Amino acid sequence: MKQRLVQLIAQTDLTVTEQQIDQLVGYVAMLDKWNKAYNLTSVRDPYEMLVKHIMDSIVVSPHLNGERFIDVGTGPGLPGIPLAIMNPDKLFTLLDSLGKRIRFIRQVIHELKIDNVTPVQSRVEEFQPEIGFDAVLSRAFASMSDMVSWCHHLPASHGHFLALKGQFNQQEVTELPEWCSVTEVKSLQVPELEGERHLVILNAKD
């Protein structure tokens, strides 16, 4: 599996250390093991997880500006855990309302010795951080308008929203609240993943 991940990463411009490869593969192994009991992801094949979960998450890494990030509706830690492994100098809060997911994430950061992740079990609207985040990440939200509305209180004044999407849907942009606008749409290249992937960057209007 390690060799397979190295092959996939070689198809990108990402630089990954031996330790990061080991942690990413270790995460997939834990996800595969826990998935049998906890049903954390619909992807059952670990080799498929490498593409659909690991690569799909880490291609966002070059677009992370700032130091403090929150991954909202992280599920089993996606994209937060792979991004935290890729960016040991940045801090990640992983938010989910389901206890079994947060328990899994706690076990992952313990076993894989990831020290830049804080798991939080809470509904997003009830979570009140002491200081705002440089960016609010999500790959799980149904619509961008839901994402920005529910997470309105999370970014710092200079912060922004990063929505990981499949196809970019212009209709979703027209549904955004008035205070929010799309500033950039980046097409992401995920090796061997079928279908389009986009990173949509949204900011509150000044």
PDB file of C-alpha atoms in Angstrom, residues 95-195:
ATOM      1  CA  LEU A  95     -15.362  19.081  14.377  1.00  0.00           C
ATOM      2  CA  ASP A  96     -18.057  16.438  14.210  1.00  0.00           C
ATOM      3  CA  SER A  97     -21.269  15.806  16.162  1.00  0.00           C
ATOM      4  CA  LEU A  98     -20.941  11.998  16.241  1.00  0.00           C
ATOM      5  CA  GLY A  99     -19.080  10.469  19.168  1.00  0.00           C
ATOM      6  CA  LYS A 100     -17.834   7.378  17.318  1.00  0.00           C
ATOM      7  CA  ARG A 101     -16.082   9.549  14.720  1.00  0.00           C
ATOM      8  CA  ILE A 102     -14.395  11.705  17.338  1.00  0.00           C
ATOM      9  CA  ARG A 103     -13.315   8.586  19.284  1.00  0.00           C
ATOM     10  CA  PHE A 104     -11.759   7.226  16.094  1.00  0.00           C
ATOM     11  CA  ILE A 105      -9.914  10.511  15.449  1.00  0.00           C
ATOM     12  CA  ARG A 106      -8.584  10.540  19.038  1.00  0.00           C
ATOM     13  CA  GLN A 107      -7.246   7.015  18.533  1.00  0.00           C
ATOM     14  CA  VAL A 108      -5.645   8.002  15.216  1.00  0.00           C
ATOM     15  CA  ILE A 109      -3.791  10.990  16.657  1.00  0.00           C
ATOM     16  CA  HIS A 110      -2.661   8.876  19.612  1.00  0.00           C
ATOM     17  CA  GLU A 111      -1.414   5.903  17.562  1.00  0.00           C
ATOM     18  CA  LEU A 112       0.121   7.900  14.730  1.00  0.00           C
ATOM     19  CA  LYS A 113       1.556  10.583  17.059  1.00  0.00           C
ATOM     20  CA  ILE A 114      -0.119  13.520  15.317  1.00  0.00           C
ATOM     21  CA  ASP A 115       0.212  16.493  17.652  1.00  0.00           C
ATOM     22  CA  ASN A 116      -1.398  19.319  15.625  1.00  0.00           C
ATOM     23  CA  VAL A 117      -5.008  18.080  15.709  1.00  0.00           C
ATOM     24  CA  THR A 118      -7.726  18.926  18.247  1.00  0.00           C
ATOM     25  CA  PRO A 119     -10.865  16.750  17.898  1.00  0.00           C
ATOM     26  CA  VAL A 120     -14.117  18.383  19.062  1.00  0.00           C
ATOM     27  CA  GLN A 121     -17.502  16.690  19.385  1.00  0.00           C
ATOM     28  CA  SER A 122     -20.121  19.372  18.814  1.00  0.00           C
ATOM     29  CA  ARG A 123     -22.742  20.593  16.415  1.00  0.00           C
ATOM     30  CA  VAL A 124     -21.221  23.366  14.352  1.00  0.00           C
ATOM     31  CA  GLU A 125     -23.741  26.017  15.425  1.00  0.00           C
ATOM     32  CA  GLU A 126     -23.000  25.290  19.109  1.00  0.00           C
ATOM     33  CA  PHE A 127     -19.208  25.426  18.820  1.00  0.00           C
ATOM     34  CA  GLN A 128     -17.841  28.808  19.931  1.00  0.00           C
ATOM     35  CA  PRO A 129     -14.072  29.109  19.426  1.00  0.00           C
ATOM     36  CA  GLU A 130     -12.155  31.631  21.521  1.00  0.00           C
ATOM     37  CA  ILE A 131     -10.408  32.942  18.429  1.00  0.00           C
ATOM     38  CA  GLY A 132     -11.445  32.687  14.792  1.00  0.00           C
ATOM     39  CA  PHE A 133      -9.776  30.465  12.200  1.00  0.00           C
ATOM     40  CA  ASP A 134      -7.719  31.404   9.148  1.00  0.00           C
ATOM     41  CA  ALA A 135      -9.899  29.075   7.092  1.00  0.00           C
ATOM     42  CA  VAL A 136     -12.976  26.899   7.515  1.00  0.00           C
ATOM     43  CA  LEU A 137     -12.705  23.677   5.498  1.00  0.00           C
ATOM     44  CA  SER A 138     -15.401  21.245   4.508  1.00  0.00           C
ATOM     45  CA  ARG A 139     -15.894  18.474   2.000  1.00  0.00           C
ATOM     46  CA  ALA A 140     -19.118  17.153   3.485  1.00  0.00           C
ATOM     47  CA  PHE A 141     -21.631  19.969   3.175  1.00  0.00           C
ATOM     48  CA  ALA A 142     -24.474  19.568   0.723  1.00  0.00           C
ATOM     49  CA  SER A 143     -24.440  23.202  -0.348  1.00  0.00           C
ATOM     50  CA  MET A 144     -22.117  26.158  -0.007  1.00  0.00           C
ATOM     51  CA  SER A 145     -24.923  28.365   1.321  1.00  0.00           C
ATOM     52  CA  ASP A 146     -25.511  25.895   4.184  1.00  0.00           C
ATOM     53  CA  MET A 147     -21.800  25.768   4.880  1.00  0.00           C
ATOM     54  CA  VAL A 148     -21.259  29.520   5.142  1.00  0.00           C
ATOM     55  CA  SER A 149     -24.527  30.101   7.028  1.00  0.00           C
ATOM     56  CA  TRP A 150     -23.806  27.476   9.695  1.00  0.00           C
ATOM     57  CA  CYS A 151     -20.094  28.354   9.939  1.00  0.00           C
ATOM     58  CA  HIS A 152     -20.508  32.128   9.752  1.00  0.00           C
ATOM     59  CA  HIS A 153     -19.060  32.567  13.263  1.00  0.00           C
ATOM     60  CA  LEU A 154     -15.917  30.473  12.743  1.00  0.00           C
ATOM     61  CA  PRO A 155     -13.485  32.416  10.519  1.00  0.00           C
ATOM     62  CA  ALA A 156     -11.317  35.226  11.890  1.00  0.00           C
ATOM     63  CA  SER A 157     -11.938  38.674  10.371  1.00  0.00           C
ATOM     64  CA  HIS A 158      -9.360  37.929   7.626  1.00  0.00           C
ATOM     65  CA  GLY A 159     -10.427  34.270   7.365  1.00  0.00           C
ATOM     66  CA  HIS A 160     -12.190  32.514   4.527  1.00  0.00           C
ATOM     67  CA  PHE A 161     -14.113  29.367   3.630  1.00  0.00           C
ATOM     68  CA  LEU A 162     -12.678  26.481   1.600  1.00  0.00           C
ATOM     69  CA  ALA A 163     -15.335  24.201   0.137  1.00  0.00           C
ATOM     70  CA  LEU A 164     -14.181  20.955  -1.485  1.00  0.00           C
ATOM     71  CA  LYS A 165     -16.618  20.153  -4.246  1.00  0.00           C
ATOM     72  CA  GLY A 166     -17.000  17.781  -7.154  1.00  0.00           C
ATOM     73  CA  GLN A 167     -18.370  19.711 -10.098  1.00  0.00           C
ATOM     74  CA  PHE A 168     -18.551  23.454  -9.639  1.00  0.00           C
ATOM     75  CA  ASN A 169     -22.207  24.407  -9.598  1.00  0.00           C
ATOM     76  CA  GLN A 170     -22.970  27.990 -10.607  1.00  0.00           C
ATOM     77  CA  GLN A 171     -26.486  27.593  -9.185  1.00  0.00           C
ATOM     78  CA  GLU A 172     -24.980  27.220  -5.689  1.00  0.00           C
ATOM     79  CA  VAL A 173     -23.258  30.591  -6.083  1.00  0.00           C
ATOM     80  CA  THR A 174     -26.545  32.367  -6.770  1.00  0.00           C
ATOM     81  CA  GLU A 175     -27.966  30.852  -3.562  1.00  0.00           C
ATOM     82  CA  LEU A 176     -25.226  32.266  -1.317  1.00  0.00           C
ATOM     83  CA  PRO A 177     -26.254  34.828   1.313  1.00  0.00           C
ATOM     84  CA  GLU A 178     -25.598  38.450   0.436  1.00  0.00           C
ATOM     85  CA  TRP A 179     -22.692  38.822   2.857  1.00  0.00           C
ATOM     86  CA  CYS A 180     -20.649  36.107   1.165  1.00  0.00           C
ATOM     87  CA  SER A 181     -19.037  35.781  -2.262  1.00  0.00           C
ATOM     88  CA  VAL A 182     -16.859  33.349  -4.203  1.00  0.00           C
ATOM     89  CA  THR A 183     -13.395  34.830  -4.689  1.00  0.00           C
ATOM     90  CA  GLU A 184     -11.752  31.945  -6.535  1.00  0.00           C
ATOM     91  CA  VAL A 185     -12.455  28.490  -7.926  1.00  0.00           C
ATOM     92  CA  LYS A 186      -9.474  26.171  -8.331  1.00  0.00           C
ATOM     93  CA  SER A 187      -9.632  22.987 -10.339  1.00  0.00           C
ATOM     94  CA  LEU A 188      -7.928  20.163  -8.428  1.00  0.00           C
ATOM     95  CA  GLN A 189      -6.144  17.294 -10.137  1.00  0.00           C
ATOM     96  CA  VAL A 190      -6.535  14.095  -8.126  1.00  0.00           C
ATOM     97  CA  PRO A 191      -4.539  11.215  -9.657  1.00  0.00           C
ATOM     98  CA  GLU A 192      -6.757   8.347 -10.848  1.00  0.00           C
ATOM     99  CA  LEU A 193      -9.964   9.839  -9.447  1.00  0.00           C
ATOM    100  CA  GLU A 194     -12.913   9.800 -11.807  1.00  0.00           C
ATOM    101  CA  GLY A 195     -14.886  13.017 -12.068  1.00  0.00           C
TER     102      GLY A 195
END
